[in-house]
Each structure stands twice: as C-alpha cells, then as structure tokens.
Short mmCIF file of C-alpha atoms and ligand atoms in Angstrom, two decimals:
data_model
loop_
_atom_site.label_atom_id
_atom_site.label_comp_id
_atom_site.label_asym_id
_atom_site.label_seq_id
_atom_site.Cartn_x
_atom_site.Cartn_y
_atom_site.Cartn_z
CA MET A 418 22.77 7.38 -6.84
CA GLN A 419 20.10 9.40 -5.01
CA LEU A 420 17.82 11.01 -7.55
CA THR A 421 14.22 12.05 -7.27
CA LEU A 422 11.96 11.43 -10.27
CA LYS A 423 11.49 15.17 -10.71
CA GLU A 424 15.23 15.88 -10.73
CA TYR A 425 15.87 13.01 -13.11
CA ILE A 426 13.13 13.96 -15.58
CA HIS A 427 14.48 17.51 -15.77
CA SER A 428 18.11 16.47 -16.01
CA ASP A 429 20.05 15.46 -19.10
CA MET A 430 21.19 12.22 -17.54
CA LYS A 431 21.02 9.21 -19.84
CA ALA A 432 18.47 6.52 -19.02
CA GLN A 433 20.99 3.83 -19.93
CA ASP A 434 23.37 5.03 -17.21
CA VAL A 435 20.77 5.75 -14.56
CA VAL A 436 18.80 2.52 -14.87
CA LYS A 437 21.90 0.35 -15.00
CA LYS A 438 23.40 2.08 -11.97
CA TYR A 439 20.20 1.59 -10.00
CA LEU A 440 19.98 -2.06 -10.98
CA GLU A 441 23.56 -2.65 -9.85
CA THR A 442 22.96 -0.91 -6.51
CA ALA A 443 19.66 -2.72 -5.97
CA LYS A 444 21.34 -6.08 -6.49
CA GLN A 445 24.10 -5.25 -4.02
CA LEU A 446 21.69 -3.96 -1.38
CA ASN A 447 19.47 -6.99 -1.78
CA ALA A 448 22.13 -9.18 -0.23
CA ASP A 449 21.49 -7.36 3.07
CA TYR A 450 17.92 -6.07 2.85
CA PHE A 451 16.11 -8.66 0.71
CA SER A 452 13.58 -6.23 -0.76
CA PHE A 453 13.41 -7.91 -4.16
CA VAL A 454 12.16 -11.39 -4.84
CA ARG A 455 13.44 -11.35 -8.44
CA PHE A 456 15.44 -9.01 -10.70
CA HIS A 457 14.62 -8.73 -14.40
CA GLU A 458 17.86 -7.77 -16.07
CA GLU A 459 16.97 -9.18 -19.48
CA TYR A 460 13.72 -7.16 -19.46
CA VAL A 461 15.62 -4.00 -18.52
CA VAL A 462 18.23 -4.45 -21.26
CA ALA A 463 15.62 -5.19 -23.94
CA HIS A 464 13.50 -2.19 -23.00
CA LEU A 465 16.38 0.23 -22.60
CA ASP A 466 17.31 -0.50 -26.21
CA GLN A 467 13.77 0.19 -27.35
CA PHE A 468 13.57 3.40 -25.35
CA ALA A 469 16.88 4.68 -26.69
CA SER A 470 15.11 5.89 -29.82
CA ARG A 471 12.21 7.53 -27.97
CA PRO A 472 12.14 10.83 -26.09
CA LEU A 473 11.26 9.07 -22.86
CA LYS A 474 13.12 8.92 -19.63
CA ALA A 475 13.25 5.34 -18.46
CA ALA A 476 13.15 5.39 -14.66
CA PRO A 477 13.91 2.35 -12.48
CA ILE A 478 10.81 1.28 -10.58
CA GLY A 479 10.07 -1.60 -8.18
CA ILE A 480 6.87 -3.56 -8.74
CA LYS A 481 5.11 -5.38 -5.91
CA ASP A 482 4.87 -9.04 -6.79
CA ILE A 483 1.05 -8.94 -6.78
CA ILE A 484 0.95 -7.00 -10.09
CA LEU A 485 0.84 -9.33 -13.08
CA THR A 486 3.65 -8.98 -15.61
CA GLN A 487 3.28 -11.02 -18.76
CA ASP A 488 5.95 -13.72 -19.23
CA TYR A 489 7.41 -13.11 -15.77
CA ILE A 490 6.62 -14.86 -12.52
CA THR A 491 4.11 -13.22 -10.17
CA SER A 492 3.99 -15.19 -6.95
CA CYS A 493 2.17 -12.91 -4.46
CA GLY A 494 4.59 -13.99 -1.71
CA SER A 495 3.02 -17.46 -1.76
CA LYS A 496 4.26 -21.00 -2.26
CA ILE A 497 1.04 -21.82 -4.12
CA LEU A 498 2.03 -19.37 -6.92
CA GLU A 499 5.76 -19.96 -6.70
CA ASN A 500 6.16 -20.51 -10.45
CA TYR A 501 3.07 -18.76 -11.77
CA VAL A 502 3.66 -16.93 -15.06
CA SER A 503 0.83 -14.71 -16.13
CA PRO A 504 -0.35 -14.68 -19.77
CA TYR A 505 -1.07 -10.94 -19.59
CA SER A 506 0.08 -7.81 -17.77
CA ALA A 507 -1.82 -5.57 -15.38
CA THR A 508 -3.07 -2.30 -16.87
CA CYS A 509 -1.15 -0.21 -14.32
CA PHE A 510 2.06 -1.95 -15.35
CA LEU A 511 1.38 -1.33 -19.06
CA ASN A 512 0.65 2.32 -18.28
CA LEU A 513 3.98 2.56 -16.53
CA GLU A 514 5.76 1.08 -19.53
CA LYS A 515 4.03 3.53 -21.87
CA ASN A 516 5.64 6.32 -19.85
CA GLY A 517 8.99 4.72 -20.34
CA TRP A 518 9.45 3.59 -16.76
CA LEU A 519 10.99 0.23 -16.17
CA MET A 520 10.53 -2.57 -13.73
CA ILE A 521 14.00 -3.47 -12.53
CA GLY A 522 12.58 -6.21 -10.38
CA LYS A 523 9.64 -7.52 -8.41
CA THR A 524 9.55 -6.57 -4.74
CA ASN A 525 8.59 -9.28 -2.30
CA MET A 526 5.38 -9.05 -0.21
CA ASP A 527 3.44 -10.64 2.63
CA GLU A 528 1.52 -13.63 1.33
CA PHE A 529 -1.43 -12.33 -0.73
CA ALA A 530 -0.84 -8.92 0.98
CA MET A 531 -2.00 -10.04 4.43
CA TRP A 532 -0.16 -9.25 7.62
CA SER A 533 1.63 -6.26 9.07
CA THR A 534 5.30 -7.04 9.48
CA THR A 535 6.77 -8.39 6.22
CA GLU A 536 6.98 -11.74 7.98
CA SER A 537 4.25 -13.69 6.21
CA SER A 538 5.94 -14.11 2.82
CA TYR A 539 6.78 -17.66 1.80
CA PHE A 540 10.14 -16.37 0.52
CA TRP A 541 11.94 -14.15 3.04
CA LYS A 542 11.64 -11.23 5.41
CA SER A 543 12.92 -7.73 4.71
CA LYS A 544 14.65 -5.20 6.97
CA ASN A 545 14.16 -1.56 7.86
CA ILE A 546 16.91 0.81 6.80
CA TYR A 547 16.59 2.71 10.13
CA GLY A 548 17.20 -0.42 12.23
CA THR A 549 18.10 -3.70 10.62
CA ASP A 550 16.42 -5.66 13.40
CA ARG A 551 13.14 -3.89 12.59
CA THR A 552 10.45 -4.58 10.03
CA PRO A 553 9.88 -2.08 7.19
CA GLY A 554 6.10 -2.49 7.57
CA TRP A 555 3.07 -4.13 6.10
CA SER A 556 2.63 -6.11 2.95
CA SER A 557 4.27 -3.57 0.58
CA GLY A 558 7.13 -3.21 3.10
CA TRP A 559 9.64 -4.67 0.69
CA SER A 560 8.76 -1.97 -1.90
CA ALA A 561 9.03 0.76 0.76
CA ALA A 562 12.40 -0.61 1.85
CA ALA A 563 13.64 -0.53 -1.76
CA VAL A 564 12.61 3.13 -2.14
CA ALA A 565 14.09 4.11 1.25
CA LEU A 566 17.37 2.45 0.22
CA TRP A 567 17.43 4.40 -3.09
CA ALA A 568 17.46 1.03 -4.85
CA VAL A 569 14.65 2.36 -7.08
CA ILE A 570 13.30 5.85 -7.83
CA GLY A 571 9.80 4.78 -6.90
CA ALA A 572 7.68 1.69 -6.38
CA LEU A 573 4.17 0.44 -6.98
CA GLY A 574 2.36 -1.19 -4.10
CA THR A 575 -1.18 -2.12 -3.13
CA ASP A 576 -3.15 -0.83 -0.18
CA THR A 577 -6.17 -2.72 1.09
CA TRP A 578 -5.89 -1.40 4.54
CA GLY A 579 -2.74 0.67 4.74
CA SER A 580 -0.11 -1.47 3.07
CA ILE A 581 1.27 1.50 1.15
CA ARG A 582 0.93 4.21 3.79
CA GLN A 583 2.09 2.17 6.75
CA PRO A 584 5.40 0.85 5.33
CA ALA A 585 6.01 4.28 3.78
CA ALA A 586 5.62 5.67 7.31
CA TRP A 587 7.97 3.17 8.94
CA CYS A 588 10.59 3.66 6.22
CA GLY A 589 10.45 7.48 6.28
CA ILE A 590 9.16 7.97 2.72
CA VAL A 591 5.94 9.15 1.00
CA GLY A 592 3.12 6.72 0.15
CA ILE A 593 -0.28 7.42 -1.38
CA LYS A 594 -3.35 5.25 -1.76
CA PRO A 595 -5.52 7.06 -4.32
CA THR A 596 -9.31 7.17 -4.58
CA TYR A 597 -10.88 3.75 -5.23
CA GLY A 598 -11.31 3.57 -9.02
CA MET A 599 -8.33 5.80 -9.81
CA VAL A 600 -5.89 3.02 -10.78
CA SER A 601 -7.15 -0.04 -12.61
CA ARG A 602 -7.12 -3.27 -10.60
CA TYR A 603 -7.17 -5.32 -13.81
CA GLY A 604 -4.30 -7.78 -13.56
CA VAL A 605 -3.70 -7.15 -9.88
CA GLN A 606 -4.35 -10.20 -7.70
CA SER A 607 -7.36 -9.36 -5.53
CA MET A 608 -7.21 -9.61 -1.80
CA ALA A 609 -10.39 -7.78 -0.74
CA SER A 610 -11.80 -6.41 -3.99
CA SER A 611 -13.91 -3.61 -2.51
CA LEU A 612 -10.89 -2.23 -0.62
CA ASP A 613 -7.81 -2.90 -2.81
CA GLN A 614 -6.11 0.02 -4.55
CA VAL A 615 -2.79 0.27 -6.36
CA GLY A 616 -0.72 3.28 -5.32
CA VAL A 617 2.84 4.57 -5.21
CA MET A 618 5.78 5.03 -2.86
CA THR A 619 8.46 7.65 -3.46
CA GLN A 620 10.94 9.94 -1.71
CA THR A 621 8.90 13.13 -2.21
CA VAL A 622 5.30 14.28 -2.66
CA ASP A 623 6.13 15.70 -6.11
CA ASP A 624 7.41 12.29 -7.19
CA ALA A 625 4.31 10.55 -5.83
CA GLU A 626 2.16 12.81 -8.02
CA ILE A 627 4.29 12.19 -11.12
CA LEU A 628 4.26 8.42 -10.64
CA LEU A 629 0.56 8.24 -9.82
CA LYS A 630 -0.26 10.22 -12.96
CA ALA A 631 1.66 7.63 -14.95
CA ILE A 632 -0.49 4.72 -13.82
CA ALA A 633 -3.90 6.27 -13.15
CA TRP A 634 -6.05 5.96 -16.22
CA PHE A 635 -9.64 4.92 -16.78
CA ASP A 636 -9.71 1.26 -17.75
CA PRO A 637 -12.91 -0.38 -19.06
CA LYS A 638 -11.44 -3.75 -18.07
CA ASP A 639 -11.95 -2.92 -14.39
CA SER A 640 -15.66 -2.53 -13.60
CA GLN A 641 -14.80 -0.16 -10.73
CA SER A 642 -12.44 2.03 -12.77
CA ASP A 643 -13.79 5.58 -13.10
CA PRO A 644 -13.43 8.09 -15.98
CA ARG A 645 -12.56 10.76 -13.39
CA ALA A 646 -9.14 9.08 -13.29
CA ASP A 647 -8.39 10.67 -16.68
CA ASP A 648 -9.37 14.11 -15.33
CA PHE A 649 -6.78 13.67 -12.60
CA VAL A 650 -4.09 12.68 -15.09
CA HIS A 651 -4.78 15.72 -17.27
CA ASP A 652 -5.27 18.13 -14.36
CA LYS A 653 -2.49 20.69 -14.57
CA LYS A 654 -3.63 22.96 -11.74
CA ASN A 655 -1.19 22.91 -8.90
CA LEU A 656 -2.74 24.05 -5.66
CA ASP A 657 -0.22 26.60 -4.42
CA GLU A 658 0.55 27.54 -0.85
CA LYS A 659 -1.88 30.47 -0.93
CA SER A 660 -4.88 28.25 -1.78
CA VAL A 661 -3.76 25.50 0.57
CA LYS A 662 -3.68 27.98 3.44
CA THR A 663 -7.42 28.58 3.02
CA PHE A 664 -8.11 24.88 3.75
CA LYS A 665 -10.00 23.83 6.84
CA ILE A 666 -8.35 20.92 8.58
CA GLY A 667 -10.02 18.46 10.97
CA VAL A 668 -8.27 16.31 13.57
CA PRO A 669 -10.53 13.55 14.98
CA LYS A 670 -10.26 13.47 18.77
CA GLU A 671 -10.64 9.66 18.63
CA ALA A 672 -7.28 9.49 16.83
CA LEU A 673 -5.51 10.61 20.00
CA TRP A 674 -6.51 7.48 21.97
CA GLU A 675 -4.41 5.87 24.70
CA GLY A 676 -2.83 3.36 22.30
CA LEU A 677 -0.98 6.13 20.46
CA ASP A 678 2.68 6.29 21.49
CA PRO A 679 3.08 9.43 23.70
CA GLN A 680 6.14 10.65 21.78
CA ILE A 681 4.30 10.39 18.46
CA LYS A 682 1.28 12.13 19.97
CA LYS A 683 3.48 14.99 21.18
CA ILE A 684 5.05 15.56 17.76
CA PHE A 685 1.68 15.20 16.03
CA LEU A 686 0.17 17.88 18.31
CA ALA A 687 3.21 20.11 17.80
CA THR A 688 2.64 19.80 14.03
CA VAL A 689 -0.97 20.87 14.49
CA GLU A 690 0.22 23.91 16.44
CA LYS A 691 2.74 24.72 13.71
CA LEU A 692 -0.09 24.72 11.16
CA ARG A 693 -2.17 27.01 13.33
CA ALA A 694 0.79 29.35 13.82
CA ASP A 695 1.08 29.47 10.02
CA GLY A 696 -2.51 30.73 9.79
CA ILE A 697 -4.31 27.47 8.96
CA VAL A 698 -7.62 26.62 10.62
CA VAL A 699 -7.30 23.28 12.40
CA ASP A 700 -10.32 22.12 14.43
CA GLU A 701 -10.87 19.15 16.67
CA ILE A 702 -13.58 17.02 15.09
CA SER A 703 -15.21 13.72 15.92
CA LEU A 704 -15.10 10.49 13.91
CA PRO A 705 -16.65 8.04 16.40
CA MET A 706 -16.63 5.11 13.98
CA LEU A 707 -12.82 5.20 13.92
CA ALA A 708 -12.92 3.12 17.11
CA TYR A 709 -14.77 0.35 15.22
CA SER A 710 -12.58 0.30 12.16
CA VAL A 711 -10.46 -2.70 13.19
CA PRO A 712 -13.38 -5.09 13.94
CA MET A 713 -15.09 -3.85 10.76
CA TYR A 714 -12.06 -4.62 8.65
CA TYR A 715 -11.31 -8.00 10.14
CA THR A 716 -14.90 -9.07 9.42
CA LEU A 717 -15.32 -7.70 5.90
CA MET A 718 -11.79 -8.24 4.63
CA PRO A 719 -11.55 -12.00 5.41
CA ALA A 720 -14.99 -12.49 3.85
CA GLU A 721 -13.68 -11.10 0.56
CA VAL A 722 -10.35 -12.90 0.91
CA SER A 723 -11.97 -16.28 1.44
CA THR A 724 -13.87 -15.76 -1.82
CA ASN A 725 -10.88 -14.44 -3.80
CA LEU A 726 -8.53 -17.19 -2.69
CA ALA A 727 -11.01 -19.94 -3.56
CA ARG A 728 -9.55 -20.09 -7.09
CA PHE A 729 -6.18 -21.33 -5.80
CA ASP A 730 -6.88 -25.02 -5.54
CA GLY A 731 -4.16 -26.68 -7.60
CA ILE A 732 -6.56 -27.14 -10.51
CA LYS A 733 -7.80 -23.72 -11.61
CA PHE A 734 -4.71 -21.90 -10.35
CA GLY A 735 -1.77 -22.74 -8.18
CA LEU A 736 0.80 -25.46 -7.86
CA GLN A 737 -0.48 -28.88 -8.81
CA SER A 738 0.55 -32.25 -7.52
CA ASP A 739 0.55 -35.59 -9.34
CA SER A 740 2.23 -37.50 -6.60
CA MET A 741 -0.34 -37.12 -3.86
CA ASP A 742 -2.05 -40.21 -2.66
CA VAL A 743 -5.63 -38.93 -2.51
CA ASP A 744 -8.75 -40.65 -3.74
CA THR A 745 -11.27 -37.78 -3.82
CA LEU A 746 -11.30 -34.29 -5.26
CA GLN A 747 -12.21 -32.92 -1.85
CA LYS A 748 -9.10 -34.52 -0.36
CA TYR A 749 -6.99 -33.09 -3.21
CA TYR A 750 -8.20 -29.54 -2.50
CA GLU A 751 -7.66 -30.00 1.21
CA THR A 752 -4.13 -31.25 0.82
CA ILE A 753 -3.05 -28.61 -1.69
CA ARG A 754 -4.55 -25.70 0.23
CA SER A 755 -3.35 -26.94 3.64
CA GLU A 756 0.18 -27.49 2.45
CA TRP A 757 0.72 -24.50 0.23
CA PHE A 758 -1.09 -21.64 1.89
CA GLY A 759 0.72 -19.97 4.79
CA GLU A 760 -0.68 -19.63 8.29
CA GLU A 761 -2.18 -16.14 7.94
CA ALA A 762 -3.86 -16.93 4.62
CA LYS A 763 -5.47 -19.97 6.25
CA ARG A 764 -6.55 -17.95 9.29
CA ARG A 765 -8.27 -15.37 7.05
CA ILE A 766 -9.93 -18.03 4.87
CA LEU A 767 -11.34 -19.67 8.00
CA LEU A 768 -12.49 -16.33 9.45
CA GLY A 769 -14.06 -15.28 6.15
CA THR A 770 -15.87 -18.56 5.66
CA PHE A 771 -17.14 -18.30 9.22
CA VAL A 772 -18.58 -14.77 8.87
CA LEU A 773 -20.19 -15.65 5.53
CA SER A 774 -21.78 -18.89 6.72
CA SER A 775 -25.59 -18.80 6.89
CA ALA A 776 -25.60 -19.04 10.69
CA ASN A 777 -23.28 -16.05 11.13
CA TYR A 778 -23.84 -13.84 8.11
CA GLU A 779 -26.39 -11.53 9.72
CA TRP A 780 -24.67 -11.49 13.04
CA TYR A 781 -21.20 -10.50 11.74
CA TYR A 782 -21.00 -9.69 8.04
CA LEU A 783 -24.19 -7.65 7.75
CA LYS A 784 -23.45 -5.78 10.98
CA ALA A 785 -20.00 -4.85 9.70
CA GLN A 786 -21.52 -3.62 6.42
CA LYS A 787 -23.91 -1.41 8.40
CA ALA A 788 -20.98 -0.04 10.40
CA ARG A 789 -19.17 0.66 7.12
CA LYS A 790 -22.18 2.69 5.92
CA GLU A 791 -22.18 4.60 9.20
CA LEU A 792 -18.48 5.46 8.76
CA GLN A 793 -19.20 6.69 5.24
CA THR A 794 -21.93 9.01 6.54
CA GLU A 795 -19.53 10.40 9.16
CA PHE A 796 -16.93 11.09 6.47
CA ASP A 797 -19.44 12.85 4.20
CA THR A 798 -20.57 15.08 7.06
CA ILE A 799 -16.97 16.02 7.88
CA PHE A 800 -15.96 16.65 4.27
CA ALA A 801 -18.94 18.99 3.82
CA GLN A 802 -16.99 21.36 6.11
CA TYR A 803 -13.36 20.29 6.00
CA ASP A 804 -10.82 19.85 3.21
CA ILE A 805 -8.37 17.50 4.93
CA ILE A 806 -8.47 15.14 7.91
CA LEU A 807 -5.15 14.68 9.69
CA THR A 808 -4.21 11.68 11.84
CA PRO A 809 -1.04 9.77 12.62
CA THR A 810 -0.48 6.87 10.18
CA VAL A 811 0.41 4.18 12.74
CA PRO A 812 0.26 4.23 16.56
CA GLU A 813 3.86 3.06 17.15
CA ALA A 814 7.35 3.26 15.60
CA ALA A 815 8.56 0.29 13.50
CA TRP A 816 8.48 -2.98 15.45
CA LYS A 817 11.40 -5.28 16.01
CA ILE A 818 11.27 -8.30 13.70
CA GLY A 819 9.56 -11.19 15.48
CA SER A 820 8.36 -9.07 18.40
CA ARG A 821 4.63 -9.36 17.58
CA THR A 822 4.28 -12.59 15.67
CA ASP A 823 2.53 -14.43 18.50
CA ASP A 824 -0.11 -11.79 19.01
CA PRO A 825 -2.18 -11.26 15.84
CA LEU A 826 -4.75 -9.15 17.71
CA LYS A 827 -2.13 -6.58 18.73
CA ILE A 828 -0.89 -6.55 15.15
CA TYR A 829 -4.39 -6.01 13.80
CA LEU A 830 -4.90 -2.99 16.13
CA ALA A 831 -2.07 -1.12 14.39
CA ASP A 832 -4.30 -0.88 11.28
CA MET A 833 -6.66 1.56 13.00
CA TYR A 834 -5.71 4.82 11.25
CA THR A 835 -5.35 3.43 7.76
CA ILE A 836 -8.55 1.38 7.61
CA PRO A 837 -11.14 4.18 7.26
CA ALA A 838 -9.82 5.54 3.94
CA ASN A 839 -10.19 2.12 2.28
CA MET A 840 -13.69 1.65 3.72
CA TRP A 841 -14.96 4.70 1.86
CA GLY A 842 -12.47 4.65 -1.03
CA LEU A 843 -10.83 7.94 -0.02
CA PRO A 844 -7.41 9.15 -1.15
CA ALA A 845 -4.92 9.12 1.73
CA MET A 846 -1.23 9.84 1.97
CA SER A 847 1.43 9.28 4.60
CA LEU A 848 4.46 11.51 4.78
CA PRO A 849 7.38 11.84 7.19
CA MET A 850 6.79 14.12 10.20
CA GLY A 851 10.07 13.75 12.09
CA MET A 852 12.08 11.26 14.11
CA VAL A 853 11.71 9.81 17.60
CA GLU A 854 14.06 7.86 19.78
CA ASP A 855 12.73 4.35 20.25
CA GLN A 856 14.77 1.78 22.17
CA TRP A 857 17.97 3.76 21.56
CA GLU A 858 17.43 4.10 17.82
CA MET A 859 16.18 7.12 15.89
CA MET A 860 13.09 6.06 13.96
CA PRO A 861 10.96 8.01 11.47
CA ILE A 862 7.42 9.03 12.36
CA TRP A 863 4.64 10.25 10.10
CA ILE A 864 1.40 12.05 9.47
CA GLN A 865 -1.59 10.91 7.40
CA LEU A 866 -3.76 13.15 5.18
CA MET A 867 -7.21 12.06 4.03
CA ALA A 868 -9.53 13.95 1.67
CA GLN A 869 -12.89 13.44 -0.02
CA LYS A 870 -12.95 11.08 -3.02
CA TRP A 871 -11.34 12.51 -6.17
CA SER A 872 -9.62 15.26 -4.17
CA GLU A 873 -6.08 14.15 -4.93
CA ASP A 874 -5.30 17.77 -5.87
CA LYS A 875 -5.92 18.73 -2.23
CA ILE A 876 -3.83 15.85 -0.94
CA PHE A 877 -0.88 16.73 -3.18
CA GLY A 878 -1.23 20.50 -2.63
CA PHE A 879 -1.37 20.17 1.14
CA GLY A 880 1.25 17.41 1.13
CA LYS A 881 3.77 19.62 -0.68
CA TYR A 882 3.09 22.46 1.73
CA LEU A 883 3.45 20.18 4.79
CA GLU A 884 6.62 18.63 3.42
CA LYS A 885 8.17 22.13 3.37
CA LEU A 886 6.77 23.13 6.73
CA LEU A 887 8.13 20.04 8.44
CA VAL A 888 11.75 20.18 7.28
N1 LIG B 1643 -2.36 -5.20 7.89
C1 LIG B 1643 -3.32 -5.39 6.83
C2 LIG B 1643 -3.73 -6.84 6.78
O1 LIG B 1643 -3.07 -7.65 7.38
C3 LIG B 1643 -2.67 -4.99 5.54
C4 LIG B 1643 -3.61 -5.04 4.40
C5 LIG B 1643 -3.09 -4.40 3.15
O2 LIG B 1643 -3.25 -3.20 2.96
N2 LIG B 1643 -2.52 -5.19 2.26
O3 LIG B 1643 -4.71 -7.17 6.17
#
C-alpha cells in the first residue's frame, strides 16, 4: 500500500484496514531491511479498537527508539538500555496519539544517535532501498528506510546534526528538523541538549507539514519549548506559489567546495538556474563559518554527550550486574560503561571529557562556543536580506555499508551542510532533487532549505513549490 498522509486523511479508507496492512508489510520487509527493532502489535490492536469510536484517522507511524514510550522498551540502539522500560511517554509521542496516529513499531538507530552510517547500533544495521549494499544514512536511517519502503506513512526521528535530513536525503524522501523549541524534547533521550530536535520524515512536503503539526506543541515540561510552537500548529496560511516567487534565495559559495561530488554540484547548480528561469532571485552569498562547522560540532557535541551519558552507570540507569567481581564503586562504573557502551559512544565520552577538562576548556570548548556565536551572527545578517538559504544536504551519494568505518574523520566531514542549522536552532528541510549514477547504481540526491527561526511557513511554502518544479 503506497498512501500519503494527505491522501489517506481525505479518503474514506478504514483505519483498521490501513494500519493492519501496513503492519503486515512492515513485518515482511523487516526480514530484508531491518528498519524496526521491535513491532508493537498488541499496542496497535488495543488502540485501533479505541479509535474505532472516534472520528480520527489512525495512521501507521514509525518511532525512533530514542523517544520514550511508557510500558514499552526504549533502548536507544544501545546494549546498556537493552531492556529499559520507561515509566512515562515523551510529549511528542502523546501528541501523536492524541491525533490518532499509531506507533506500529520502534525503528532502530545508531547508538544514542551518534554516527553516520546506521552501523553503530548494538542491534543490527539497516539497508538502503536504492542499493541493498548501501547505508540508508545517519542515526535516524532506520526510520528513513521504513518510510522509503512504504512500511509506514511517516516516521519521527531526531536531528542533532542532520540525522533526519541526511538519511531522508540518502533514501529519497522528505525530512524536516524544525526550529529548536518547536517540538518538546521531554521524554526524548538527550544526546547534545542544545542541538537535539525531534522532527519528521515523510514521502511529501505536505505530509511533513501535517505530521509536524501533530507533534509540535508548547510543552512547559521542556524548559526550551516555546509558545510560538502553538502559533505554528494553528497557522492556516499556506504560502502559495505567487508569494514564494517573491522570496530572495541565497546560495553560500562555501557550500560548493571541492569535497562536493561533481555530479551533485552540477545538478544543484542546474536547480539554481531553473529557479532563476522561473523568475526567482537567487544570489551567491557568503557563509564563511560553514567551513568551521565540523570542528565546532565535534568539540561542542561530545562535551554535551559526555555529560548526558554520565547517568548510564548501571546504578542510576542502565543494565546492572550482580555477578561482577569488583571491590570498588569506581571499578563497577568502569566495567559497566566499558562493556556496555559501543565504540563510538566511548570515543565521544572521551573527547567530551577532554574538551571540558580544566586544562583544555578554554582552548577548545570556549573557542568552539565563540565560533558558534560567530556563525549565528552570519546567519542573522543573511536572513535580514534573504528568505531561504539553499545548499546540498550531503556532499556524496549514499555510501556502501562498511566502506567508511575505519575513517571516522571522513565520516564526520559529511556532516558539514547539516551542522549549521542545529547550531543556531534553524528550521531546515531536505527534499529529493533528482538521481545520479554512482558506481553503476541510480541513487537519489537532494537539496537543503534553511530559513530563519520560526519560519517553517517559508520552508513548507518553498518546499512545496520546489517539489513541483523538480519533478
Ligand atoms: N553524524 C552525526 C553524529 O555522528 C549525527 C548526529 C545526529 O543528528 N544524531 O553525531
């Protein structure tokens, strides 16, 4: 069954039939693609019965396994939380339920959302629908794969540094990371708290808007949640093509650096020309701090991770052990954390502890914070004149599984285009831009839209227009 949310909502199809059909398909596809870590059939059946008496359309949704769901395991792709059952649910999940949309299962993820190839989960790897020897992308890659496979109508993911936009790009679907503060982080396991945002992945821009409006509400339980989220949910104005065509678009020249695959660059530039031919003003602009985004991220992000993961010690949270032969508490922590955290989590904890240590704090952490401020100033200057910034989403087509695992630095560099939006909390969306031939396979490529904070209307308006222009 290949339904968009919009088609389904406006159809007279019965939720019972649609959800059950999706669940069946998702289970079959999982034998080959491994997008889900768990299915929740009993939850689906119980809720479908409840919804039968309400005028709601229950839609089948995939939930990244970092979003807490009361009474069900949430393991964040980690051995240390393998059996963790949360006593409460995340606000975004409850919001989804209120709209009648159902979790058919939890999608797997890179351990604690770190890494860029769906290869750091304790459980298993996933596969890309466009090439089964390729990865579907970063930590929400399993959710993107599930959407691309039509195993769900949409999925929730988290994006700390691109983990919604990048897998959406590699799987040929739409992914949006909203403004920081738009979706409550309450009940979502933190990776880097000042950068994390929950967002959505769908087949179309319309669907992304519908799904985001279902989860984006002001939530006093998240200190960074913002009442402007409710304005977005209630906003009925749809920026039509006429208003979108008055937008001024900026393309940072730094985005066209030598690391960008030449085929992707060619199609990206052709898209810019198409926009110009359609009467839209597209200027070359400069965002010099883009070049520093990777070092900035890999200083600030591990610092926050090392703090957030401190609670997983086998006592406060995480698997315990009675059988270990240790005589001090220190030894207990060491053994639990060494054995049950994966390699990348350990690398980030070490890096984070290093940059926060008193000898290095000023030299690394403070410097990166200053660079972050500089990037924010650059963005504000640009958005005083421009409505949208366009860049590619990733510099290369989807990688072959295992092809980069030995070179973390090369992997980290691929985060370049997605980092800046998280640094300043901007809304950013990736959508398909075409296909390229890569090692004898046709692979999807993409374009990224960024706008000033709380300008989701511009992102969706321009996204819908681009979606049409690029078919
Ligand atoms: N590639 C990024 C990392 O490894 C992905 C972060 C994210 O958005 N979850 O940290």
